[in-house]
Short mmCIF file of C-alpha atoms in Angstrom, two decimals:
data_model
loop_
_atom_site.label_atom_id
_atom_site.label_comp_id
_atom_site.label_asym_id
_atom_site.label_seq_id
_atom_site.Cartn_x
_atom_site.Cartn_y
_atom_site.Cartn_z
CA UNK V 20 131.70 173.99 99.20
CA UNK V 21 133.61 177.44 97.77
CA UNK V 22 137.11 177.75 97.19
CA UNK V 23 139.43 180.02 95.60
CA UNK V 24 141.96 178.93 93.09
CA UNK V 25 144.12 181.33 91.38
CA UNK V 26 142.22 184.17 92.84
CA UNK V 27 138.66 183.19 91.10
CA UNK V 28 135.77 182.54 93.51
CA UNK V 29 133.93 179.50 92.23
CA UNK V 30 131.02 177.83 94.32
CA UNK V 31 130.32 174.25 94.62
CA UNK V 32 133.28 173.01 92.34
CA UNK V 33 137.18 173.85 91.62
CA UNK V 34 138.39 175.16 88.33
CA UNK V 35 142.14 175.38 87.97
CA UNK V 36 144.06 175.91 84.29
CA UNK V 37 145.49 173.41 82.62
CA UNK V 38 148.88 174.78 82.45
CA UNK V 39 151.67 173.22 84.60
CA UNK V 40 152.54 175.30 87.75
CA UNK V 41 155.30 177.67 87.69
CA UNK V 42 157.70 176.94 90.51
CA UNK V 43 157.92 178.85 93.17
CA UNK V 44 161.00 179.62 95.64
CA UNK V 45 160.57 178.80 99.35
CA UNK V 46 162.19 182.14 100.11
CA UNK V 47 159.75 184.49 97.83
CA UNK V 48 156.82 186.04 100.08
CA UNK V 49 157.03 183.18 102.49
CA UNK V 50 155.47 180.81 100.11
CA UNK V 51 155.85 176.80 100.85
CA UNK V 52 156.96 174.91 97.86
CA UNK V 53 160.30 174.88 96.97
CA UNK V 54 161.81 175.50 93.67
CA UNK V 55 162.89 171.57 93.18
CA UNK V 56 159.92 169.66 91.14
CA UNK V 57 158.06 167.38 94.01
CA UNK V 58 155.86 164.39 93.90
CA UNK V 59 152.04 164.74 94.55
CA UNK V 60 153.21 162.79 98.11
CA UNK V 61 155.44 165.62 98.65
CA UNK V 62 153.55 168.40 97.63
CA UNK V 63 150.89 167.60 100.05
CA UNK V 64 152.96 167.48 103.16
CA UNK V 65 154.04 170.82 101.97
CA UNK V 66 150.68 172.37 101.74
CA UNK V 67 149.58 170.58 105.00
CA UNK V 68 152.64 172.10 106.82
CA UNK V 69 152.25 175.34 105.66
CA UNK V 70 151.33 178.14 107.97
CA UNK V 71 151.22 181.24 106.04
CA UNK V 72 147.74 181.95 104.97
CA UNK V 73 149.13 183.25 101.41
CA UNK V 74 151.49 180.32 101.03
CA UNK V 75 149.11 177.82 102.07
CA UNK V 76 146.43 178.94 99.42
CA UNK V 77 149.48 179.02 96.58
CA UNK V 78 150.79 175.64 97.83
CA UNK V 79 147.13 174.37 97.47
CA UNK V 80 146.84 175.71 93.88
CA UNK V 81 150.32 174.38 92.46
CA UNK V 82 148.80 171.02 94.31
CA UNK V 83 145.60 170.97 92.73
CA UNK V 84 147.03 171.92 89.19
CA UNK V 85 149.71 168.72 89.44
CA UNK V 86 146.77 166.76 90.84
CA UNK V 87 145.01 167.44 87.51
CA UNK V 88 147.90 167.13 85.11
CA UNK V 89 147.95 163.42 86.55
CA UNK V 90 144.29 162.61 86.24
CA UNK V 91 143.66 163.92 82.71
CA UNK V 92 146.69 162.04 81.46
CA UNK V 93 144.89 158.80 83.27
CA UNK V 94 141.52 159.50 81.54
CA UNK V 95 142.94 160.55 78.11
CA UNK V 96 144.15 157.23 77.35
CA UNK V 97 141.38 155.67 78.67
CA UNK V 98 138.27 157.26 77.03
CA UNK V 99 137.54 160.03 74.87
CA UNK V 100 138.97 163.92 75.56
CA UNK V 101 135.57 165.38 76.30
CA UNK V 102 134.83 162.70 79.13
CA UNK V 103 138.59 162.75 80.00
CA UNK V 104 137.84 166.52 81.07
CA UNK V 105 134.70 165.79 83.19
CA UNK V 106 136.21 163.15 84.86
CA UNK V 107 139.41 164.79 85.82
CA UNK V 108 137.21 167.67 87.18
CA UNK V 109 134.65 165.26 89.04
CA UNK V 110 137.75 162.86 90.57
CA UNK V 111 139.52 166.51 91.43
CA UNK V 112 136.71 167.84 93.36
CA UNK V 113 136.38 164.52 95.52
CA UNK V 114 140.25 164.76 96.14
CA UNK V 115 140.40 168.59 97.08
CA UNK V 116 137.73 167.85 99.78
CA UNK V 117 140.32 165.53 101.48
CA UNK V 118 143.32 167.54 101.36
CA UNK V 119 143.56 168.91 104.58
CA UNK V 120 142.56 165.56 106.63
CA UNK V 121 144.71 162.80 104.48
CA UNK V 122 147.18 160.95 106.64
CA UNK V 123 149.52 159.17 104.31
CA UNK V 124 150.52 155.87 105.57
CA UNK V 125 153.68 155.03 103.28
CA UNK V 126 155.90 157.81 101.15
CA UNK V 127 153.54 157.37 98.17
CA UNK V 128 150.17 157.08 99.96
CA UNK V 129 148.94 160.29 98.37
CA UNK V 130 149.33 159.47 94.84
CA UNK V 131 147.56 156.11 95.23
CA UNK V 132 144.88 157.70 96.49
CA UNK V 133 144.63 159.81 93.64
CA UNK V 134 144.75 156.89 91.47
CA UNK V 135 142.22 154.87 93.84
CA UNK V 136 139.69 157.99 93.09
CA UNK V 137 140.09 158.21 89.10
CA UNK V 138 139.74 154.19 88.92
CA UNK V 139 136.67 154.42 90.77
CA UNK V 140 135.53 157.34 88.66
CA UNK V 141 136.07 155.28 85.77
CA UNK V 142 134.38 152.29 86.77
CA UNK V 143 131.04 154.72 87.67
CA UNK V 144 131.39 155.97 84.15
CA UNK V 145 131.93 152.79 82.70
CA UNK V 146 128.38 151.71 84.23
CA UNK V 147 126.33 154.64 83.43
CA UNK V 148 127.88 154.28 79.51
CA UNK V 149 126.78 150.64 79.79
CA UNK V 150 123.28 151.40 81.39
CA UNK V 151 123.07 154.31 78.29
CA UNK V 152 123.49 151.37 75.88
CA UNK V 153 121.10 149.44 77.40
CA UNK V 154 118.57 151.95 77.31
CA UNK V 155 119.01 152.62 73.67
CA UNK V 156 118.25 148.78 73.02
CA UNK V 157 114.97 147.34 72.32
CA UNK V 158 112.96 147.15 75.56
CA UNK V 159 111.71 143.37 76.52
CA UNK V 160 108.16 144.62 77.19
CA UNK V 161 107.82 145.33 73.69
CA UNK V 162 110.28 142.81 71.69
CA UNK V 163 108.35 140.04 72.89
CA UNK V 164 105.80 140.99 70.49
CA UNK V 165 106.35 138.72 67.61
CA UNK V 166 103.99 141.42 65.22
CA UNK V 167 106.64 144.13 65.58
CA UNK V 168 108.92 144.63 62.43
CA UNK V 169 112.35 143.26 62.64
CA UNK V 170 114.12 145.83 64.71
CA UNK V 171 118.19 145.32 64.71
CA UNK V 172 118.39 147.57 61.31
CA UNK V 173 116.38 149.96 63.05
CA UNK V 174 118.56 150.40 66.34
CA UNK V 175 122.04 150.19 64.47
CA UNK V 176 120.96 152.91 61.77
CA UNK V 177 123.49 155.96 61.73
CA UNK V 178 121.66 159.11 63.52
CA UNK V 179 122.03 161.63 60.51
CA UNK V 180 119.55 158.96 58.44
CA UNK V 181 117.27 158.07 61.59
CA UNK V 182 116.89 162.03 62.21
CA UNK V 183 115.64 162.42 58.21
CA UNK V 184 113.60 159.22 58.71
CA UNK V 185 111.62 160.74 62.13
CA UNK V 186 111.02 164.06 60.12
CA UNK V 187 109.27 162.07 57.67
CA UNK V 188 106.58 160.78 60.00
CA UNK V 189 103.87 162.08 62.01
CA UNK V 190 104.24 163.51 64.99
CA UNK V 191 102.52 161.09 67.20
CA UNK V 192 104.30 158.58 65.51
CA UNK V 193 107.86 160.43 66.00
CA UNK V 194 106.66 160.45 70.00
CA UNK V 195 106.24 156.66 69.81
CA UNK V 196 109.35 156.33 68.28
CA UNK V 197 111.58 158.41 70.60
CA UNK V 198 109.79 156.78 73.75
CA UNK V 199 110.82 153.40 72.54
CA UNK V 200 114.52 154.64 71.85
CA UNK V 201 114.99 156.07 74.98
CA UNK V 202 113.30 152.45 77.01
CA UNK V 203 110.45 154.13 78.36
CA UNK V 204 108.34 151.74 79.89
CA UNK V 205 105.01 151.58 77.92
CA UNK V 206 102.82 152.48 80.77
CA UNK V 207 104.83 155.83 80.90
CA UNK V 208 104.19 156.76 77.60
CA UNK V 209 100.59 155.88 77.73
CA UNK V 210 99.90 158.01 81.12
CA UNK V 211 101.79 160.99 79.41
CA UNK V 212 99.94 160.59 76.06
CA UNK V 213 96.37 159.80 77.84
CA UNK V 214 96.00 156.42 75.88
CA UNK V 215 95.47 152.85 76.69
CA UNK V 216 98.50 150.53 77.28
CA UNK V 217 97.27 148.48 74.50
CA UNK V 218 97.01 151.46 72.07
CA UNK V 219 100.74 152.08 73.12
CA UNK V 220 101.70 148.51 71.44
CA UNK V 221 100.01 149.57 68.45
CA UNK V 222 101.32 152.90 67.70
CA UNK V 223 104.88 151.77 68.88
CA UNK V 224 104.15 149.38 65.94
CA UNK V 225 103.01 152.05 63.61
CA UNK V 226 106.01 154.00 64.13
CA UNK V 227 108.55 151.24 63.84
CA UNK V 228 106.71 150.19 60.58
CA UNK V 229 106.84 154.04 59.20
CA UNK V 230 110.73 154.71 59.91
CA UNK V 231 111.66 151.56 58.75
CA UNK V 232 109.82 152.21 55.66
CA UNK V 233 111.49 155.83 55.58
CA UNK V 234 115.08 154.50 56.23
CA UNK V 235 114.59 151.77 53.16
CA UNK V 236 113.63 155.04 50.84
CA UNK V 237 116.98 156.52 52.04
CA UNK V 238 118.97 153.30 51.49
CA UNK V 239 117.71 152.49 48.01
CA UNK V 240 119.29 153.79 45.27
CA UNK V 241 117.75 157.03 42.95
CA UNK V 242 115.82 155.43 40.24
CA UNK V 243 117.68 156.05 36.93
CA UNK V 244 115.74 158.73 34.62
CA UNK V 245 114.29 157.16 31.32
#
């Protein structure tokens, strides 16, 4: 999908400015948006009713900008600023695809539609975040092994300490630890490393033990010089 917004041709996505739109008079160059502020539903109707090519393009730009203002406000009250921008952009692309065919069933139908799309994207985002958190937990295939060292501390360490600890262990053990960290199945790691599945468990045990030892060193207070 190629859309032109504010004169910029963009393939595959919509990019609009973050500032609120300037109000455009109805008599100016045959454009379709009146001077008075309008609701999202009124802006949609003005866009759909516009017959002038230039006016229709401008009406669409203003409509998309106003939708984006609403979306960003909605998401920023629920997620971080970066995620809010991404979710607003994703929602805007979905909404924009249906502007020409949307048929409102009541005076605030389009606004309701905008928030429905936003809530759906938020739920999808929450599911992905939950899955990402589960992937960073210790996989069941490995935690069932009673010989593994205690792991809660390993998986909750601050990232900066963990990076230092990882840099101190052997490369093969580092790869094993990162495979475990990402929630990768032992069979996939064995295939990539060219080793047996039983060797994977041994290597992961050694990796966890080595990283845990390095973390203990980092957390221990320095010895006083005598």
